């Protein structure tokens, strides 16, 4: 077994955990490092995380098909005689949210680009963003103010260099969005209207009423559709990255996908791949994220042995609409409807059922405290009073102002019989944002050659232990742009050779399951998978929620392991084969993987910091102010170097006098 190595490049003699990595080529990995390594229980444990996933895609089924190829000018394509096909693109982008689209528009200047997206192109977390993008655009504001707010919200776990880069480059990225055609609200003086949100000391949120994400997605998607170098492959579900291991280097050569409409397995070979698959809200039953957010990118990265960080920091948005409290109950929703932070920024106040305003009891900043504080405070109120929701009231503000700023929220509530200009809004916390993810350096580089990442799927070091409102669209924009030059350089290095990869020999080609299984078998597998998916979400909600404890996390860990085993047993009893693929099954595999990584990461943090609050270790511990990093067994100094240009790992340990840690509010 390889030794566990600290992310800052220090070796340790502890034995690693063997994850029994289920990547396409069956390579083994991985070690696990977390803050306070010497006392980190999981280092001693021989836990096979995602172990059961080993049963997928580990058997090599040789693709014996005859290969023929043709060019269509922009990219080439080979078709195998079993009906599956291979496409060749210079740049491959997985995800059509803000990160993927923004990156695609830039790299399209250098070569052909394929955007892979699992649903309709616009379906993404981006589309649902309400509040806006934070950027220092007001003369009375400063980059230092934005940095301070980000670092305070992040409970001092942020990487300062990353924070500075994002806050400094943000305004330029926002202006570029406008050049792409995004239309933001302006004040009467003709300047951009800047809103204020919780945790921000200044007005700096650029927005389009309360539908900012929709406008950004619209503008970028229009630009993409008008770009002849970019092809969008919608309803293509990314299955796994195609990686090649050579000594200490793992290189990404593309991706296998499942066309969920035609049921064709389509392979993409590329010089450069960008992972921009967004979040993982659906590891919880109640989330503001759309159905596409199932953590596929993190799970794919994990299987491909990418370094992953800070997965314990799951952000629960304090104020999702509580359907239970609405006069007219909506039909069951796929995702919770968000009541943006900006409502509190505009003066909205939180009350419990007894109409007592409770936030000042928890934090001097009241309703403008960061999200983790507000979510924990609401959670505490709900538990203490045994109630299902609290109220967010904006009805004391002039109706015109409320309707002007929050037309979408007003409309949605009115559909359910609630007039927000006259009545308070019932709200409850819901899973919202994943602060952890694939670790990147300052150029969006990952630990895998040829693989870059941007957006919510990443851990860049910006958010630390808690994301500041409206910083995620900003992070996605900044890192999508920063990944462009290194991607171009990598492309130019491999331009002449990347198509020559012998893909049929190198990677087992997955089989679409329904083509082989009887309808009744597939129906049973899907039915059982749907039930197990709900069970997984419930385990996460009950045991890995806003307030945690070691005992409850260990219960979750055990139950997730059992669930994974029984689910897979069921599949294989019903004819499933290791190299089969199916949308629901593959999503479930990814959800399990991400849920287990969250639990392991949470167990490893023996302190309460930001979004991770545990009753067993209720205080901040300065010596544990380190990221939680999942590293593969082949981790070595070369990898450290690769990530060290702006990595979380190399700098988050730095203590800065200016941003002194303080004790978190205890719920
Ligand atoms: C309700 C809501 C409100 C929000 N409000 C704000 C806000 O006001 N300000 C802010 O800064 N942030 C906000 N956020 C967060 C922000 O919207 C996201 O973090 C950001 O949009 C992420 O962008 P992204 O490009 O990384 O991912 P996304 O926009 O989620 O895009 C991911 C893409 O990847 C695709 N994909 C995923 N898995 C696969 C797969 N296996 N195969 C193929 N394609 C795949 C998806 O279909 C999607 O196209 C909000 C989020 C939500 C849910």
Short mmCIF file of C-alpha atoms in Angstrom, two decimals, residues 120 189 224 449 477:
data_model
loop_
_atom_site.label_atom_id
_atom_site.label_comp_id
_atom_site.label_asym_id
_atom_site.label_seq_id
_atom_site.Cartn_x
_atom_site.Cartn_y
_atom_site.Cartn_z
CA UNK A 120 -32.08 19.96 -21.84
CA UNK A 189 -29.01 56.86 -12.36
CA UNK A 224 -23.01 29.04 -27.74
CA UNK A 449 -3.50 15.69 -16.84
CA UNK A 477 -17.07 32.57 -14.22
#
